[in-house]
Amino acid sequence: MRTGLFIALLLVASSAGSLMGQRGAGAGPPNPFLGNAQAVSEGETLYNQKCTTCHGSGGGGGEIGPAIVSGDRLDIGVSDAQTFNIIKNGVAGTPMTAQRLPDADIWKIVTYIHALRGTAIENPLPGEVAHGEAVFWGKGQCGNCHMVSGRGGLTAPDLSNIAGTRKASSIVDALTKQQHRVYGSGGAHLRMLPAMDSYLPVYVTTADGKTIDGVLLNEDSYSLQMIGNDQQLHLFDKAKLRKVAVESRSLMPTDYDKRLTPDEFKDLMAFLTRQGMVAAPAPGRRGGPPEGER
Ligand code: HEC
Ligand code: HEC
């Protein structure tokens, strides 16, 4: 079935000359912005201005346009050069008209779409990984809360496989967008965030006036378990506590694009987008970059 469709597509492509450049297997120029986090973010802005109305936010598909990130359309797995051609030239006879944008802007949109299509480990961002690791443990203070490879804090998710489970753009968002909380497979930036159900900050005051801050693990009518910012597990009999306050806001700082210099941020992203393992592709998986681009 798939082979049949593919042959049909090839026939269409070779009979309609104008479609060939758009959908044929021909290689085009390499993406000049591949792995450029700045281009991903500018591409996202452009995408949101020009494409969301038809293709939905995050490329998930809309009423008029198909999903361009995942789904079962044949040419979702096309190369960056082919995506570029589709955006630049449109698809004749469909609502997908040629987009009147400078080539550089089209490439930025393509880079954003590329980042949306795979997990970070498949598209690790460039930079000095060793310096990024130093920022993680040093100026960024990430290790106070997060663990990587068995070292670090317990009051936030373990990031040892963050690049194997999240898209690069989601990791950037987690560090820079206040309304962002990584959600769902690969991560999504939702308009309305569901209430947080783990890593809730908790502030406890014991009967003798001692205060302990950390994140909540478990709570019932009688007892409370938490991991303190001292990284210790604390068990309390609630009846013996003077005060307990649980908050639903995240402790994750989201202004790292301002706290860190551009180089520090870039190198930190280079480090983070290499933490993890490449997942075996699911059968029939589409949407990743074609083999040649890995
Ligand atoms: C007016 C609605 C509309 C707008 C705006 C639009 N598209 Fe499309 N797009 C479509 C439709 C419809 C198709 C399917 C064309 C077809 O039938 O082959 C499509 C196809 C595509 C495809 C090929 C997907 C596939 O699987 O065939 C890509 C990639 C794409 N659009 C990207 C974009 C980008 C990026 C933008 C913004 C710069 C954009 N489009 C703007 C409606 C739109
Ligand atoms: C004060 C504690 C704290 C610090 C410091 C902190 N984080 Fe977080 N981080 C959290 C908590 C709690 C969450 C989970 C809730 C959320 O997603 O907001 C989180 C979530 C994340 C996520 C999303 C995780 C996922 O499952 O997708 C990433 C990525 C992340 N942090 C990276 C970092 C990096 C990198 C740094 C340092 C530059 C850092 N964090 C500093 C507390 C912290």
GROMACS .gro file of C-alpha atoms and ligand atoms in nm:
model
  380
    1MET     CA    1   0.000   0.000   0.000
    2ARG     CA    2   0.265   0.245   0.103
    3THR     CA    3   0.493   0.146  -0.184
    4GLY     CA    4   0.201   0.183  -0.422
    5LEU     CA    5   0.130   0.532  -0.297
    6PHE     CA    6   0.495   0.619  -0.320
    7ILE     CA    7   0.516   0.508  -0.681
    8ALA     CA    8   0.198   0.700  -0.757
    9LEU     CA    9   0.357   1.008  -0.600
   10LEU     CA   10   0.672   0.961  -0.808
   11LEU     CA   11   0.460   0.932  -1.121
   12VAL     CA   12   0.276   1.250  -1.034
   13ALA     CA   13   0.604   1.421  -0.960
   14SER     CA   14   0.767   1.321  -1.286
   15SER     CA   15   0.463   1.404  -1.496
   16ALA     CA   16   0.414   1.745  -1.338
   17GLY     CA   17   0.749   1.916  -1.376
   18SER     CA   18   0.671   2.200  -1.139
   19LEU     CA   19   0.600   1.959  -0.853
   20MET     CA   20   0.930   1.785  -0.894
   21GLY     CA   21   1.136   2.042  -0.712
   22GLN     CA   22   0.883   2.051  -0.431
   23ARG     CA   23   0.816   1.690  -0.361
   24GLY     CA   24   1.068   1.482  -0.553
   25ALA     CA   25   1.353   1.314  -0.373
   26GLY     CA   26   1.605   1.569  -0.500
   27ALA     CA   27   1.847   1.710  -0.245
   28GLY     CA   28   1.848   2.084  -0.202
   29PRO     CA   29   2.077   2.327  -0.026
   30PRO     CA   30   2.151   2.242   0.339
   31ASN     CA   31   1.961   2.430   0.608
   32PRO     CA   32   2.187   2.722   0.704
   33PHE     CA   33   2.033   2.748   1.052
   34LEU     CA   34   2.026   2.384   1.154
   35GLY     CA   35   2.085   2.359   1.528
   36ASN     CA   36   2.062   2.736   1.581
   37ALA     CA   37   1.843   2.795   1.888
   38GLN     CA   38   1.793   3.161   1.800
   39ALA     CA   39   1.665   3.068   1.455
   40VAL     CA   40   1.430   2.812   1.612
   41SER     CA   41   1.280   3.080   1.830
   42GLU     CA   42   1.255   3.339   1.549
   43GLY     CA   43   1.110   3.069   1.327
   44GLU     CA   44   0.850   2.998   1.592
   45THR     CA   45   0.745   3.363   1.600
   46LEU     CA   46   0.718   3.372   1.219
   47TYR     CA   47   0.532   3.043   1.216
   48ASN     CA   48   0.283   3.175   1.471
   49GLN     CA   49   0.223   3.484   1.256
   50LYS     CA   50   0.195   3.312   0.919
   51CYS     CA   51   0.104   2.948   0.955
   52THR     CA   52  -0.089   2.872   1.277
   53THR     CA   53  -0.425   2.975   1.132
   54CYS     CA   54  -0.411   2.682   0.892
   55HIS     CA   55  -0.163   2.434   1.043
   56GLY     CA   56  -0.244   2.477   1.410
   57SER     CA   57  -0.008   2.568   1.692
   58GLY     CA   58   0.308   2.361   1.704
   59GLY     CA   59   0.229   2.222   1.356
   60GLY     CA   60  -0.035   1.990   1.498
   61GLY     CA   61  -0.283   2.053   1.218
   62GLY     CA   62  -0.584   2.281   1.180
   63GLU     CA   63  -0.913   2.300   0.997
   64ILE     CA   64  -0.756   2.400   0.666
   65GLY     CA   65  -0.400   2.271   0.676
   66PRO     CA   66  -0.268   1.923   0.762
   67ALA     CA   67  -0.038   1.844   1.054
   68ILE     CA   68   0.318   1.909   0.942
   69VAL     CA   69   0.494   1.765   1.246
   70SER     CA   70   0.334   1.428   1.297
   71GLY     CA   71   0.050   1.250   1.132
   72ASP     CA   72   0.020   1.016   0.841
   73ARG     CA   73   0.067   1.232   0.539
   74LEU     CA   74   0.322   1.095   0.298
   75ASP     CA   75   0.561   1.382   0.280
   76ILE     CA   76   0.592   1.469   0.647
   77GLY     CA   77   0.930   1.299   0.659
   78VAL     CA   78   1.070   1.519   0.383
   79SER     CA   79   1.403   1.692   0.408
   80ASP     CA   80   1.447   2.051   0.520
   81ALA     CA   81   1.517   2.152   0.160
   82GLN     CA   82   1.185   2.005   0.047
   83THR     CA   83   0.996   2.175   0.330
   84PHE     CA   84   1.166   2.498   0.222
   85ASN     CA   85   1.045   2.449  -0.135
   86ILE     CA   86   0.688   2.379  -0.028
   87ILE     CA   87   0.679   2.699   0.176
   88LYS     CA   88   0.851   2.909  -0.091
   89ASN     CA   89   0.657   2.779  -0.390
   90GLY     CA   90   0.334   2.655  -0.236
   91VAL     CA   91   0.140   2.355  -0.357
   92ALA     CA   92  -0.041   2.451  -0.676
   93GLY     CA   93  -0.418   2.429  -0.664
   94THR     CA   94  -0.441   2.411  -0.284
   95PRO     CA   95  -0.482   2.673  -0.008
   96MET     CA   96  -0.106   2.635   0.043
   97THR     CA   97   0.001   2.935  -0.160
   98ALA     CA   98   0.361   3.046  -0.209
   99GLN     CA   99   0.458   3.237   0.105
  100ARG     CA  100   0.595   3.583   0.036
  101LEU     CA  101   0.884   3.584   0.283
  102PRO     CA  102   1.260   3.640   0.255
  103ASP     CA  103   1.449   3.312   0.211
  104ALA     CA  104   1.620   3.358   0.548
  105ASP     CA  105   1.280   3.378   0.721
  106ILE     CA  106   1.161   3.066   0.540
  107TRP     CA  107   1.473   2.881   0.657
  108LYS     CA  108   1.404   2.993   1.014
  109ILE     CA  109   1.051   2.853   0.990
  110VAL     CA  110   1.196   2.530   0.845
  111THR     CA  111   1.442   2.515   1.138
  112TYR     CA  112   1.156   2.556   1.383
  113ILE     CA  113   0.958   2.279   1.209
  114HIS     CA  114   1.270   2.058   1.211
  115ALA     CA  115   1.305   2.109   1.586
  116LEU     CA  116   0.936   2.027   1.635
  117ARG     CA  117   0.970   1.702   1.444
  118GLY     CA  118   1.217   1.515   1.662
  119THR     CA  119   1.341   1.484   2.017
  120ALA     CA  120   1.638   1.695   2.116
  121ILE     CA  121   1.885   1.409   2.107
  122GLU     CA  122   1.816   1.377   1.734
  123ASN     CA  123   1.874   1.749   1.685
  124PRO     CA  124   2.127   1.843   1.953
  125LEU     CA  125   2.197   2.214   1.956
  126PRO     CA  126   2.547   2.344   1.889
  127GLY     CA  127   2.778   2.497   2.146
  128GLU     CA  128   3.052   2.408   2.390
  129VAL     CA  129   2.914   2.112   2.580
  130ALA     CA  130   3.180   2.120   2.855
  131HIS     CA  131   3.115   2.488   2.921
  132GLY     CA  132   2.738   2.419   2.926
  133GLU     CA  133   2.793   2.150   3.187
  134ALA     CA  134   2.989   2.399   3.397
  135VAL     CA  135   2.699   2.647   3.371
  136PHE     CA  136   2.456   2.371   3.476
  137TRP     CA  137   2.644   2.303   3.801
  138GLY     CA  138   2.771   2.656   3.850
  139LYS     CA  139   2.603   2.984   3.757
  140GLY     CA  140   2.273   2.821   3.653
  141GLN     CA  141   2.243   2.636   3.986
  142CYS     CA  142   2.036   2.371   3.808
  143GLY     CA  143   2.199   2.099   4.016
  144ASN     CA  144   2.051   2.244   4.335
  145CYS     CA  145   1.715   2.106   4.223
  146HIS     CA  146   1.778   1.869   3.930
  147MET     CA  147   1.979   1.551   3.904
  148VAL     CA  148   2.183   1.449   3.599
  149SER     CA  149   2.355   1.109   3.583
  150GLY     CA  150   2.322   1.041   3.954
  151ARG     CA  151   2.446   1.378   4.076
  152GLY     CA  152   2.240   1.677   4.194
  153GLY     CA  153   1.916   1.760   4.371
  154LEU     CA  154   1.593   1.572   4.428
  155THR     CA  155   1.339   1.854   4.430
  156ALA     CA  156   1.289   1.863   4.050
  157PRO     CA  157   1.266   1.609   3.766
  158ASP     CA  158   1.580   1.406   3.687
  159LEU     CA  159   1.717   1.546   3.360
  160SER     CA  160   1.940   1.248   3.270
  161ASN     CA  161   1.719   1.159   2.971
  162ILE     CA  162   1.568   1.500   2.901
  163ALA     CA  163   1.694   1.507   2.541
  164GLY     CA  164   1.557   1.159   2.473
  165THR     CA  165   1.207   1.259   2.580
  166ARG     CA  166   1.173   1.628   2.489
  167LYS     CA  167   1.212   1.834   2.180
  168ALA     CA  168   1.490   2.093   2.177
  169SER     CA  169   1.234   2.373   2.150
  170SER     CA  170   1.052   2.242   2.460
  171ILE     CA  171   1.374   2.250   2.661
  172VAL     CA  172   1.436   2.609   2.550
  173ASP     CA  173   1.077   2.693   2.646
  174ALA     CA  174   1.112   2.530   2.989
  175LEU     CA  175   1.401   2.766   3.066
  176THR     CA  176   1.259   3.083   2.918
  177LYS     CA  177   0.880   3.095   2.915
  178GLN     CA  178   0.694   3.180   3.229
  179GLN     CA  179   0.371   3.019   3.122
  180HIS     CA  180   0.555   2.714   3.004
  181ARG     CA  181   0.546   2.380   3.167
  182VAL     CA  182   0.665   2.087   2.965
  183TYR     CA  183   0.362   1.875   2.906
  184GLY     CA  184   0.287   1.560   2.709
  185SER     CA  185   0.514   1.358   2.489
  186GLY     CA  186   0.796   1.570   2.351
  187GLY     CA  187   0.661   1.873   2.526
  188ALA     CA  188   0.406   2.127   2.422
  189HIS     CA  189   0.348   2.487   2.501
  190LEU     CA  190  -0.017   2.490   2.595
  191ARG     CA  191  -0.227   2.800   2.605
  192MET     CA  192  -0.396   2.685   2.925
  193LEU     CA  193  -0.177   2.485   3.156
  194PRO     CA  194  -0.335   2.209   3.360
  195ALA     CA  195  -0.275   2.232   3.734
  196MET     CA  196   0.061   2.101   3.846
  197ASP     CA  197   0.036   1.766   4.019
  198SER     CA  198   0.396   1.698   4.116
  199TYR     CA  199   0.692   1.895   4.249
  200LEU     CA  200   0.455   2.124   4.437
  201PRO     CA  201   0.646   2.359   4.666
  202VAL     CA  202   0.563   2.303   5.033
  203TYR     CA  203   0.647   2.513   5.338
  204VAL     CA  204   0.619   2.351   5.679
  205THR     CA  205   0.646   2.505   6.026
  206THR     CA  206   0.695   2.256   6.308
  207ALA     CA  207   0.548   2.293   6.658
  208ASP     CA  208   0.878   2.429   6.785
  209GLY     CA  209   0.884   2.698   6.516
  210LYS     CA  210   1.136   2.542   6.277
  211THR     CA  211   1.061   2.595   5.906
  212ILE     CA  212   1.139   2.343   5.632
  213ASP     CA  213   1.088   2.418   5.262
  214GLY     CA  214   1.092   2.169   4.979
  215VAL     CA  215   0.861   1.976   4.748
  216LEU     CA  216   0.567   1.759   4.843
  217LEU     CA  217   0.590   1.385   4.787
  218ASN     CA  218   0.276   1.256   4.955
  219GLU     CA  219   0.006   1.386   5.180
  220ASP     CA  220  -0.300   1.239   5.351
  221SER     CA  221  -0.518   1.352   5.641
  222TYR     CA  222  -0.261   1.246   5.901
  223SER     CA  223   0.082   1.258   5.749
  224LEU     CA  224   0.299   1.447   5.506
  225GLN     CA  225   0.614   1.340   5.321
  226MET     CA  226   0.843   1.589   5.156
  227ILE     CA  227   1.191   1.630   5.012
  228GLY     CA  228   1.343   1.932   5.178
  229ASN     CA  229   1.570   2.179   5.004
  230ASP     CA  230   1.831   2.010   5.227
  231GLN     CA  231   1.773   1.705   4.994
  232GLN     CA  232   1.653   1.499   5.292
  233LEU     CA  233   1.328   1.305   5.310
  234HIS     CA  234   1.105   1.441   5.589
  235LEU     CA  235   0.804   1.259   5.737
  236PHE     CA  236   0.563   1.458   5.952
  237ASP     CA  237   0.267   1.380   6.169
  238LYS     CA  238   0.038   1.661   6.058
  239ALA     CA  239  -0.122   1.700   6.399
  240LYS     CA  240   0.218   1.807   6.530
  241LEU     CA  241   0.278   2.078   6.271
  242ARG     CA  242   0.203   2.443   6.334
  243LYS     CA  243   0.159   2.531   5.968
  244VAL     CA  244   0.161   2.368   5.623
  245ALA     CA  245   0.139   2.564   5.296
  246VAL     CA  246   0.138   2.394   4.958
  247GLU     CA  247   0.162   2.602   4.641
  248SER     CA  248   0.071   2.511   4.286
  249ARG     CA  249   0.329   2.730   4.117
  250SER     CA  250   0.650   2.578   3.984
  251LEU     CA  251   0.984   2.658   4.144
  252MET     CA  252   1.150   2.635   3.803
  253PRO     CA  253   1.299   2.976   3.715
  254THR     CA  254   1.202   3.076   3.360
  255ASP     CA  255   1.426   3.376   3.299
  256TYR     CA  256   1.748   3.196   3.215
  257ASP     CA  257   1.771   3.382   2.885
  258LYS     CA  258   1.824   3.692   3.104
  259ARG     CA  259   2.021   3.542   3.395
  260LEU     CA  260   2.277   3.387   3.163
  261THR     CA  261   2.478   3.547   2.885
  262PRO     CA  262   2.386   3.440   2.530
  263ASP     CA  263   2.697   3.218   2.518
  264GLU     CA  264   2.621   3.057   2.853
  265PHE     CA  265   2.263   2.990   2.747
  266LYS     CA  266   2.370   2.846   2.412
  267ASP     CA  267   2.631   2.618   2.569
  268LEU     CA  268   2.386   2.505   2.839
  269MET     CA  269   2.143   2.406   2.562
  270ALA     CA  270   2.423   2.218   2.386
  271PHE     CA  271   2.480   2.023   2.709
  272LEU     CA  272   2.109   1.958   2.781
  273THR     CA  273   2.022   1.848   2.428
  274ARG     CA  274   2.283   1.572   2.462
  275GLN     CA  275   2.152   1.428   2.791
  276GLY     CA  276   1.975   1.109   2.695
  277MET     CA  277   1.945   0.821   2.461
  278VAL     CA  278   1.806   0.802   2.110
  279ALA     CA  279   1.480   0.606   2.133
  280ALA     CA  280   1.429   0.321   1.890
  281PRO     CA  281   1.188   0.450   1.626
  282ALA     CA  282   0.833   0.328   1.677
  283PRO     CA  283   0.706   0.110   1.390
  284GLY     CA  284   0.561   0.324   1.116
  285ARG     CA  285   0.691   0.636   1.284
  286ARG     CA  286   0.689   0.945   1.072
  287GLY     CA  287   0.795   1.298   1.132
  288GLY     CA  288   1.158   1.248   1.220
  289PRO     CA  289   1.426   1.383   0.995
  290PRO     CA  290   1.511   1.150   0.705
  291GLU     CA  291   1.794   0.902   0.770
  292GLY     CA  292   2.047   1.107   0.579
  293GLU     CA  293   2.009   1.400   0.815
  294ARG     CA  294   2.061   1.222   1.144
  295HEC     C1  295  -0.445   2.933   0.399
  295HEC     C2  296  -0.400   2.817   0.472
  295HEC     C3  297  -0.253   2.786   0.480
  295HEC     C4  298  -0.151   2.870   0.523
  295HEC     C5  299  -0.160   3.014   0.570
  295HEC     C6  300  -0.030   2.790   0.519
  295HEC     N1  301  -0.058   2.664   0.474
  295HEC    FE1  302   0.077   2.513   0.452
  295HEC     N2  303  -0.068   2.396   0.367
  295HEC     C7  304  -0.202   2.427   0.360
  295HEC     C8  305  -0.271   2.317   0.296
  295HEC     C9  306  -0.421   2.309   0.270
  295HEC    C10  307  -0.173   2.220   0.264
  295HEC    C11  308  -0.194   2.086   0.193
  295HEC    C12  309  -0.165   2.104   0.047
  295HEC    C13  310  -0.189   1.975  -0.028
  295HEC     O1  311  -0.305   1.938  -0.042
  295HEC     O2  312  -0.091   1.912  -0.067
  295HEC    C14  313  -0.046   2.272   0.313
  295HEC    C15  314   0.075   2.206   0.303
  295HEC    C16  315   0.190   2.243   0.370
  295HEC    C17  316   0.307   2.160   0.381
  295HEC    C18  317   0.325   2.023   0.322
  295HEC    C19  318   0.262   1.926   0.420
  295HEC    C20  319   0.222   1.798   0.359
  295HEC     O3  320   0.225   1.700   0.434
  295HEC     O4  321   0.186   1.795   0.241
  295HEC    C21  322   0.397   2.229   0.457
  295HEC    C22  323   0.535   2.183   0.502
  295HEC    C23  324   0.335   2.355   0.490
  295HEC     N3  325   0.210   2.359   0.435
  295HEC    C24  326   0.393   2.452   0.567
  295HEC    C25  327   0.338   2.579   0.586
  295HEC    C26  328   0.406   2.687   0.654
  295HEC    C27  329   0.541   2.674   0.721
  295HEC    C28  330   0.323   2.795   0.650
  295HEC    C29  331   0.350   2.936   0.702
  295HEC    C30  332   0.465   3.003   0.644
  295HEC    C31  333   0.203   2.754   0.582
  295HEC     N4  334   0.216   2.624   0.543
  295HEC    C32  335   0.093   2.836   0.558
  295HEC    C33  336  -0.261   2.545   0.404
  295HEC    C34  337  -0.192   2.656   0.449
  296HEC     C1  338   1.460   2.594   4.246
  296HEC     C2  339   1.462   2.467   4.179
  296HEC     C3  340   1.499   2.463   4.031
  296HEC     C4  341   1.609   2.517   3.968
  296HEC     C5  342   1.720   2.601   4.027
  296HEC     C6  343   1.600   2.475   3.830
  296HEC     N1  344   1.487   2.401   3.810
  296HEC    FE1  345   1.429   2.316   3.635
  296HEC     N2  346   1.254   2.253   3.721
  296HEC     C7  347   1.224   2.263   3.855
  296HEC     C8  348   1.094   2.202   3.882
  296HEC     C9  349   1.024   2.193   4.016
  296HEC    C10  350   1.049   2.152   3.758
  296HEC    C11  351   0.919   2.073   3.731
  296HEC    C12  352   0.800   2.162   3.717
  296HEC    C13  353   0.806   2.243   3.591
  296HEC     O1  354   0.822   2.184   3.482
  296HEC     O2  355   0.795   2.365   3.601
  296HEC    C14  356   1.152   2.187   3.659
  296HEC    C15  357   1.144   2.157   3.524
  296HEC    C16  358   1.251   2.168   3.435
  296HEC    C17  359   1.252   2.119   3.300
  296HEC    C18  360   1.137   2.046   3.233
  296HEC    C19  361   1.146   1.902   3.273
  296HEC    C20  362   1.061   1.808   3.190
  296HEC     O3  363   1.019   1.704   3.244
  296HEC     O4  364   1.042   1.832   3.073
  296HEC    C21  365   1.376   2.145   3.248
  296HEC    C22  366   1.425   2.110   3.110
  296HEC    C23  367   1.451   2.212   3.350
  296HEC     N3  368   1.373   2.226   3.462
  296HEC    C24  369   1.583   2.252   3.335
  296HEC    C25  370   1.651   2.330   3.429
  296HEC    C26  371   1.782   2.386   3.406
  296HEC    C27  372   1.867   2.361   3.284
  296HEC    C28  373   1.811   2.461   3.515
  296HEC    C29  374   1.933   2.550   3.538
  296HEC    C30  375   1.965   2.646   3.433
  296HEC    C31  376   1.700   2.448   3.609
  296HEC     N4  377   1.606   2.369   3.551
  296HEC    C32  378   1.694   2.507   3.733
  296HEC    C33  379   1.302   2.325   3.952
  296HEC    C34  380   1.422   2.391   3.930
   0.00000   0.00000   0.00000
